[in-house]
mmCIF file of C-alpha atoms in Angstrom:
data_model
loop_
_atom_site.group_PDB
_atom_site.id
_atom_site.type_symbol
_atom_site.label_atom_id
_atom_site.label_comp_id
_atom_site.label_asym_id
_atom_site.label_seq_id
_atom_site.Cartn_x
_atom_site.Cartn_y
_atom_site.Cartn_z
ATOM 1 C CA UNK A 1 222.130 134.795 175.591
ATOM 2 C CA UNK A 2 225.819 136.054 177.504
ATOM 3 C CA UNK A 3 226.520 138.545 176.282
ATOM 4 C CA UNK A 4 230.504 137.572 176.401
ATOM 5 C CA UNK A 5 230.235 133.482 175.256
ATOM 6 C CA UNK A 6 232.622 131.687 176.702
ATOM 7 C CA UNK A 7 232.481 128.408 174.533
ATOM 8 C CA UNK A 8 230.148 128.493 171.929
ATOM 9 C CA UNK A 9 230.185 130.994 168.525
ATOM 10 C CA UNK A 10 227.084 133.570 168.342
ATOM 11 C CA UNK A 11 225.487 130.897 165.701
ATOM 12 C CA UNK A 12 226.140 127.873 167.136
ATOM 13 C CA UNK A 13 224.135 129.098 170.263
ATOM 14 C CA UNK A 14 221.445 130.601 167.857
ATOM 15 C CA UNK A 15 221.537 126.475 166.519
ATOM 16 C CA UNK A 16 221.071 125.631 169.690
ATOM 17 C CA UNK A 17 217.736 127.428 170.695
ATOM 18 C CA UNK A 18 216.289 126.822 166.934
ATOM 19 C CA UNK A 19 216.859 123.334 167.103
ATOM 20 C CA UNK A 20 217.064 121.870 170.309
ATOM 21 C CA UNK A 21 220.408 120.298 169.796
ATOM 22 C CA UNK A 22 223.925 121.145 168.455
ATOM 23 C CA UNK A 23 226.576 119.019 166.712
ATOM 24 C CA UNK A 24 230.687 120.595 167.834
ATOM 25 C CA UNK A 25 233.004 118.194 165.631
ATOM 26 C CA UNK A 26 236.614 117.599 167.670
ATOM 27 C CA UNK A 27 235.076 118.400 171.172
ATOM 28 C CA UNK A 28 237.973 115.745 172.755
ATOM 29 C CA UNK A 29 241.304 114.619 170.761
ATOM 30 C CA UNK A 30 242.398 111.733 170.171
ATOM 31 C CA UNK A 31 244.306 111.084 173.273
ATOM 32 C CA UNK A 32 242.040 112.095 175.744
ATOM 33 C CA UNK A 33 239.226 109.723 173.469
ATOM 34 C CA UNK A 34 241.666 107.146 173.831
ATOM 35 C CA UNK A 35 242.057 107.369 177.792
ATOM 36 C CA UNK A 36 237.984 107.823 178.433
ATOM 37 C CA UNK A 37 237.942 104.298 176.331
ATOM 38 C CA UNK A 38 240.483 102.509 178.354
ATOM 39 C CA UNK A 39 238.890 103.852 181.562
ATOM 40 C CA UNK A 40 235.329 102.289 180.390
ATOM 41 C CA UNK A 41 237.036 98.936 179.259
ATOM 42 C CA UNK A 42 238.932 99.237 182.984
ATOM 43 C CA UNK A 43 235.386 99.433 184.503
ATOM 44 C CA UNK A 44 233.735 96.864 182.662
ATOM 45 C CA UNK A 45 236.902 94.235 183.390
ATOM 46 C CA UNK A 46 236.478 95.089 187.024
ATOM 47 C CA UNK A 47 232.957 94.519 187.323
ATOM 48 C CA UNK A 48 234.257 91.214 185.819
ATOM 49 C CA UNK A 49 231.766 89.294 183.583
ATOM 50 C CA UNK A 50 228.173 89.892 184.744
ATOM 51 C CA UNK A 51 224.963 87.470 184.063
ATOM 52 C CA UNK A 52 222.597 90.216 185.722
ATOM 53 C CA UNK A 53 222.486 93.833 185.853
ATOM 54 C CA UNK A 54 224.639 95.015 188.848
ATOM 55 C CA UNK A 55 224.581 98.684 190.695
ATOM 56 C CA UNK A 56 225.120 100.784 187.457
ATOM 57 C CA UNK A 57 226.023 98.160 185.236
ATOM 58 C CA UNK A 58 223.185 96.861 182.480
ATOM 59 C CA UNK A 59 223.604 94.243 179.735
ATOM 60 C CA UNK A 60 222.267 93.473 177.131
ATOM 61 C CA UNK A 61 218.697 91.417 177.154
ATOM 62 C CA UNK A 62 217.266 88.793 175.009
ATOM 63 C CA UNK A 63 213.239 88.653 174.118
ATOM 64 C CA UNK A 64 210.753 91.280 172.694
ATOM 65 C CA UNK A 65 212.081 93.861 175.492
ATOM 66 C CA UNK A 66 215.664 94.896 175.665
ATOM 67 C CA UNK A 67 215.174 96.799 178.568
ATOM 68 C CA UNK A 68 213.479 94.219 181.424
ATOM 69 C CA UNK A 69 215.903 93.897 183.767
ATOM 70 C CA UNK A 70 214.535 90.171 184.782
ATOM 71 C CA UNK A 71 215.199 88.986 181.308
ATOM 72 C CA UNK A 72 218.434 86.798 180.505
ATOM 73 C CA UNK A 73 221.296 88.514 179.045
ATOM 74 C CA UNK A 74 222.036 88.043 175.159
ATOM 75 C CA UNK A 75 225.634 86.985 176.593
ATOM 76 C CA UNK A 76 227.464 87.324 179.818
ATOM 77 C CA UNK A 77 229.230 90.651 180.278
ATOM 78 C CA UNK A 78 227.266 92.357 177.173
ATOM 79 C CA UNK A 79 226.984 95.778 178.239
ATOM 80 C CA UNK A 80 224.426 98.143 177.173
ATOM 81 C CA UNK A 81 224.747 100.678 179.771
ATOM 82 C CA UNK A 82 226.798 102.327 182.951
ATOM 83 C CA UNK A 83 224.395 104.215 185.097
ATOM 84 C CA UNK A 84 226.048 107.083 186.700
ATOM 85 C CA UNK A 85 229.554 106.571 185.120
ATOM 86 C CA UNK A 86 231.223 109.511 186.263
ATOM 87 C CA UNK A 87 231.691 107.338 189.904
ATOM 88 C CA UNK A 88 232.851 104.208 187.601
ATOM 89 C CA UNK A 89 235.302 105.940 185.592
ATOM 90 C CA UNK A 90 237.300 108.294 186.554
ATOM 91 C CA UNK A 91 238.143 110.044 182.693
ATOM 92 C CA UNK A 92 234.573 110.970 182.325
ATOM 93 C CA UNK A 93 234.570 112.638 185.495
ATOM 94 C CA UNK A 94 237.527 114.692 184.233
ATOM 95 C CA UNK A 95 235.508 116.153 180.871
ATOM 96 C CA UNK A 96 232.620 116.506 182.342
ATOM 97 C CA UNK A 97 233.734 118.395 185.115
ATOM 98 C CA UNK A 98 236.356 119.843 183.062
ATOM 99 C CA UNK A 99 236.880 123.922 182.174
ATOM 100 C CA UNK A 100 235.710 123.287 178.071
ATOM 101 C CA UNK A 101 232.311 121.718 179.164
ATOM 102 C CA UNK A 102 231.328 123.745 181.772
ATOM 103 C CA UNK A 103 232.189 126.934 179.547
ATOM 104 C CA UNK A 104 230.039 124.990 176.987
ATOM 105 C CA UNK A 105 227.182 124.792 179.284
ATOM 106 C CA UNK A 106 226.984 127.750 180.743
ATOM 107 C CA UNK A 107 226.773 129.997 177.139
ATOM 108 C CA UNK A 108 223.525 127.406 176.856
ATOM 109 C CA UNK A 109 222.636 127.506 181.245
ATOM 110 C CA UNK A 110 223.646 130.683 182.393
ATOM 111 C CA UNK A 111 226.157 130.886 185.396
ATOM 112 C CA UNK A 112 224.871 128.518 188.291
ATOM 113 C CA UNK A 113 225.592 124.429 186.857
ATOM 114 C CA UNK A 114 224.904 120.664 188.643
ATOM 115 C CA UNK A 115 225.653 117.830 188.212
ATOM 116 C CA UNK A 116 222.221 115.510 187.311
ATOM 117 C CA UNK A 117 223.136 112.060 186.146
ATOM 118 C CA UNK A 118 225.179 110.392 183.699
ATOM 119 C CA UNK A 119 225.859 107.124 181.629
ATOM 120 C CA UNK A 120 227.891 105.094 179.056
ATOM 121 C CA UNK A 121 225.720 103.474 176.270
ATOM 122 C CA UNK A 122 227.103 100.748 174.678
ATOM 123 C CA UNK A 123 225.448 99.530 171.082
ATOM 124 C CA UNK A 124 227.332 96.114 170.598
ATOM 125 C CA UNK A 125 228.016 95.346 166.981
ATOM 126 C CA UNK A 126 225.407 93.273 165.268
ATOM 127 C CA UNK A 127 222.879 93.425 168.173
ATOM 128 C CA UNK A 128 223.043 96.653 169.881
ATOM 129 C CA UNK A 129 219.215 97.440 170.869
ATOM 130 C CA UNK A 130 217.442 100.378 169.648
ATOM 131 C CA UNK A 131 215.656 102.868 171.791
ATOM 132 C CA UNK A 132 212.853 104.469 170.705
ATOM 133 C CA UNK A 133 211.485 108.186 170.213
ATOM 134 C CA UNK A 134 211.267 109.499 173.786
ATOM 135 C CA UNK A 135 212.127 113.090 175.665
ATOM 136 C CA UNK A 136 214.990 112.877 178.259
ATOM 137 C CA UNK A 137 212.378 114.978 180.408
ATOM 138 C CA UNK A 138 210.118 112.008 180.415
ATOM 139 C CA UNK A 139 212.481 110.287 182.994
ATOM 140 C CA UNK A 140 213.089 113.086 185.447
ATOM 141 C CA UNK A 141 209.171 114.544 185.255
ATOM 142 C CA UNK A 142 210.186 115.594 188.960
ATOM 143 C CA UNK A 143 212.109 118.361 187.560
ATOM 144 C CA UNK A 144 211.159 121.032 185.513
ATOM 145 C CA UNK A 145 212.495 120.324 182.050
ATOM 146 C CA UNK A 146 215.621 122.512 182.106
ATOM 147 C CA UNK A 147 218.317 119.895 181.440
ATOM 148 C CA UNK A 148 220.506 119.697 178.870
ATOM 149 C CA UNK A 149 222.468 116.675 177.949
ATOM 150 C CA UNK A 150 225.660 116.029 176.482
ATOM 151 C CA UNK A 151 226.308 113.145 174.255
ATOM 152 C CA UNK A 152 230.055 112.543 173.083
ATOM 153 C CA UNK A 153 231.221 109.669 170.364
ATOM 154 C CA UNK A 154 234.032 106.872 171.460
ATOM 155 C CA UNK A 155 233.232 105.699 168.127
ATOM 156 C CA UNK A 156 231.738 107.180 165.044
ATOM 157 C CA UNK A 157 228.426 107.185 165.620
ATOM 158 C CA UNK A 158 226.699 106.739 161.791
ATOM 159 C CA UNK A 159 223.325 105.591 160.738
ATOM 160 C CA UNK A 160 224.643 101.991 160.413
ATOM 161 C CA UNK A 161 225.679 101.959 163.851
ATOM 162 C CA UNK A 162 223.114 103.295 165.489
ATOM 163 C CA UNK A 163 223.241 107.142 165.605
ATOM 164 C CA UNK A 164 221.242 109.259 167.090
ATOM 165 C CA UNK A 165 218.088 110.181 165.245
ATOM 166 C CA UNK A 166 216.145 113.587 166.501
ATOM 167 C CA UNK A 167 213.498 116.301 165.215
ATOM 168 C CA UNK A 168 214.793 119.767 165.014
ATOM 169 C CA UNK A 169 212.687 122.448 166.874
ATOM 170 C CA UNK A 170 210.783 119.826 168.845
ATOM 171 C CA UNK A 171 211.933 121.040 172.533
ATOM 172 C CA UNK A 172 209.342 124.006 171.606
ATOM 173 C CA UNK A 173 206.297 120.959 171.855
ATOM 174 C CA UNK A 174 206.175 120.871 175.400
ATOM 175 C CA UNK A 175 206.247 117.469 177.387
ATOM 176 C CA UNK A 176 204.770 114.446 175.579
ATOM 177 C CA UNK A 177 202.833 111.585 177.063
ATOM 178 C CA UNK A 178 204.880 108.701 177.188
ATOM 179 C CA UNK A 179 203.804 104.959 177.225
ATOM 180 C CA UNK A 180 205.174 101.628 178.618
ATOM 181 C CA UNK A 181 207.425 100.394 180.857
ATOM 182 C CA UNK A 182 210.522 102.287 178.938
ATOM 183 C CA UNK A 183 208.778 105.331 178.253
ATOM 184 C CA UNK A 184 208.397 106.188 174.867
ATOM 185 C CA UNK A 185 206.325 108.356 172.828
ATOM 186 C CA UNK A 186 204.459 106.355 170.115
ATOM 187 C CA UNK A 187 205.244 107.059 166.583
ATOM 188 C CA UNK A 188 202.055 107.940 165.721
ATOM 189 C CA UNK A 189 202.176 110.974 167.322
ATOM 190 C CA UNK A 190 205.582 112.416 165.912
ATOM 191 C CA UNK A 191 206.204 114.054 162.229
ATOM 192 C CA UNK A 192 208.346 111.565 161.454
ATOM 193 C CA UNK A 193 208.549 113.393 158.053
ATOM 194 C CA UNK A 194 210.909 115.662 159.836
ATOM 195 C CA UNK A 195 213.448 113.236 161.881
ATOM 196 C CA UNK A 196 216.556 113.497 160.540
ATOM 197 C CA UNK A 197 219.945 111.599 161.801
ATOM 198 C CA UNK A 198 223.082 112.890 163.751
ATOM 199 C CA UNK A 199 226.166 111.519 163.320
ATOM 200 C CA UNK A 200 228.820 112.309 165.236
ATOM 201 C CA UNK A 201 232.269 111.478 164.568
ATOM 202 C CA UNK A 202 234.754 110.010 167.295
ATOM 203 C CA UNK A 203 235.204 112.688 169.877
ATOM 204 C CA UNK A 204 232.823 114.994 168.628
ATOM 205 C CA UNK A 205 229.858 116.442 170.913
ATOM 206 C CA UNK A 206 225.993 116.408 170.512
ATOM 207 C CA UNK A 207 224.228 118.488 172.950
ATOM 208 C CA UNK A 208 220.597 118.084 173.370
ATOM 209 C CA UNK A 209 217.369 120.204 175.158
ATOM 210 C CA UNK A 210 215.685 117.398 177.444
ATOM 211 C CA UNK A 211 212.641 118.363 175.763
ATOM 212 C CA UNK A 212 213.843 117.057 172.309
ATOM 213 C CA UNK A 213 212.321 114.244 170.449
ATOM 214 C CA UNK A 214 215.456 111.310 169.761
ATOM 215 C CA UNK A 215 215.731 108.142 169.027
ATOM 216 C CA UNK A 216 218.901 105.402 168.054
ATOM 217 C CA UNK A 217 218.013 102.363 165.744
ATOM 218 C CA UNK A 218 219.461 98.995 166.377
ATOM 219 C CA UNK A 219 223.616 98.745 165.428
ATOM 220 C CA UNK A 220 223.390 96.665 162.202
ATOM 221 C CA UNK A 221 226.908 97.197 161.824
ATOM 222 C CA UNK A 222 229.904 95.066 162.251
ATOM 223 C CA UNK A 223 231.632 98.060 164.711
ATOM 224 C CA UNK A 224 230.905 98.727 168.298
ATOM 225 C CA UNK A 225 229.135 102.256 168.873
ATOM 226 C CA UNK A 226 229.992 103.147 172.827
ATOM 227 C CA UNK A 227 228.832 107.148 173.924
ATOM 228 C CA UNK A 228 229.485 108.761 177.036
ATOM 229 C CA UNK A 229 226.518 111.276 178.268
ATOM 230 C CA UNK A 230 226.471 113.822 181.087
ATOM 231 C CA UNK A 231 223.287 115.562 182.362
ATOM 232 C CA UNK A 232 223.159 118.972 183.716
ATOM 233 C CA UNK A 233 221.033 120.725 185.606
ATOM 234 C CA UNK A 234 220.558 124.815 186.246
ATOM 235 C CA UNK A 235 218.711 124.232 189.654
ATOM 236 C CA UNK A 236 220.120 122.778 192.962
ATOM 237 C CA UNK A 237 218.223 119.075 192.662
ATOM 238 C CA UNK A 238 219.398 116.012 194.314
ATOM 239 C CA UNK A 239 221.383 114.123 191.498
ATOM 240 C CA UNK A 240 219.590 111.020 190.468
ATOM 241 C CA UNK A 241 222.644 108.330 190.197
ATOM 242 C CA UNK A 242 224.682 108.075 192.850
ATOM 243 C CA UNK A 243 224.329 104.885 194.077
ATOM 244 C CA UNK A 244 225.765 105.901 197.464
ATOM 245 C CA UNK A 245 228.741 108.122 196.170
ATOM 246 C CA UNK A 246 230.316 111.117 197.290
ATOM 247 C CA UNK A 247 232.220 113.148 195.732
ATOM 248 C CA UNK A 248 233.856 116.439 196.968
ATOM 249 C CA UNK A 249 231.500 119.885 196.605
ATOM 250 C CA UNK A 250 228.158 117.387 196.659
ATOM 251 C CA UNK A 251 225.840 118.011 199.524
ATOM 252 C CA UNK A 252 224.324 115.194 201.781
ATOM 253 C CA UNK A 253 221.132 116.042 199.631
ATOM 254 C CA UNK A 254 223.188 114.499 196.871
ATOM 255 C CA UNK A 255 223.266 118.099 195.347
ATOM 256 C CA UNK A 256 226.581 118.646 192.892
ATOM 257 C CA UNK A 257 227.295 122.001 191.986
ATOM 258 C CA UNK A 258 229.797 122.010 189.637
ATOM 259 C CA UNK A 259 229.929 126.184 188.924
ATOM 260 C CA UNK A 260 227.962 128.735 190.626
ATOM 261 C CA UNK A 261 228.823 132.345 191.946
ATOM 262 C CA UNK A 262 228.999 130.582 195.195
ATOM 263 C CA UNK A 263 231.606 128.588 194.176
ATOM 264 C CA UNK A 264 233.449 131.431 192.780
ATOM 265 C CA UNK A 265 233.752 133.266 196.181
#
């Protein structure tokens, strides 16, 4: 641990490393909330009203998968996710770029931070797909699991709409097999005895070890659930999203630093 924290209290870091993941009610106020969810509604209007996924943009499927990209969309312009939203939508670039994450991330990363990849998720109201248990290390097996991801509520995330569900303490199991096309660990080889759910309120931040066990059930509820999530990195690898964008500080490598000593000087 720092030993001057620059973000987090003394126990909510000691949360942290128990569990795997960390709930900070109020991360963003109401008005910057407000402006990250006009930005995404912005982005969706201009990618105007989809019947396929597009560069970053996925809807929503119909059929036994959710996630096969040559299935037909439950509707036209039903989102389910933004890959690499920080290049889509300007706000999200500004939090999580901003001074209060990064401080937040390095008490949990130590000094030197990138940039790895980032999304919106959109649950739709009475449809929103589920996704099941899986480790966020599963996808980037490349890279040795030191990520840590960042998960903040446009909505209030709750158990009706699809909150996140995880297992405390289960970053310390290693890397599990996944299976199928989506990767995802069966249930028959989790405690499920021990999942428990995460709600987050409307601005409020979950931050999660790559290595943890999650999951979100299917929104049941008559309200929309949208997140935003950011990705970080404590090693200098490529960034996995871009899609062809460049922003200032990233390399032609597609490495983003985003703080480092380097930087400092």
């Amino acid at each position: 641990m720092l030993e001057v924290m620059k973000y987090l209290s003394p126990e909510r870091h000691a949360r942290f490393q128990q569990d795997g993941f960390l709930v900070v009610d109020g991360f963003l106020d109401e008005r910057r909330v407000a402006a990250v969810e006009s930005g995404i509604a912005r982005a969706c209007a201009a990618s105007g009203v989809i019947d396929r996924d597009r560069g970053g943009f996925n809807l929503e499927k119909t059929g036994t998968d959710p996630f096969d990209s040559a299935s037909a969309p439950r509707r036209p312009g039903m989102m389910r996710k933004i890959q690499g939203a920080v290049f889509e939508v300007p706000e999200l670039r500004e939090v999580f770029t901003g001074e209060p994450m990064l401080d937040c991330m390095e008490d949990l990363m130590g000094p030197e931070l990138y940039y790895h990849s980032s999304k919106v998720f959109f649950k739709g109201a009475r449809g929103g797909s589920p996704k099941p248990w899986h480790q966020d290390a599963a996808y980037w097996q490349n890279y040795l699991p030191r990520q840590i991801t960042v998960w903040i509520a446009i909505h209030d995330a709750t158990e009706e709409n699809g909150c996140v569900w995880a297992i405390p303490g289960s970053h310390g199991l290693g890397l599990i097999p996944h299976v199928q096309a989506e990767l995802q660990v069966p249930e028959s080889r989790i405690d499920l005895t021990r999942a428990i759910p995460v709600p987050v309120r409307r601005g409020g931040l979950l931050i999660f070890h790559s290595l943890v066990l999650h999951m979100s059930r299917r929104n049941t509820s008559d309200r929309d659930r949208w997140a935003i999530i950011c990705d970080y990195d404590c090693a200098p690898n490529p960034c996995i999203d871009r899609n062809g964008h460049r922003v200032e500080g990233m390399d032609e490598r597609g490495v983003w630093p985003l703080r480092s000593p380097a930087i400092a000087r």
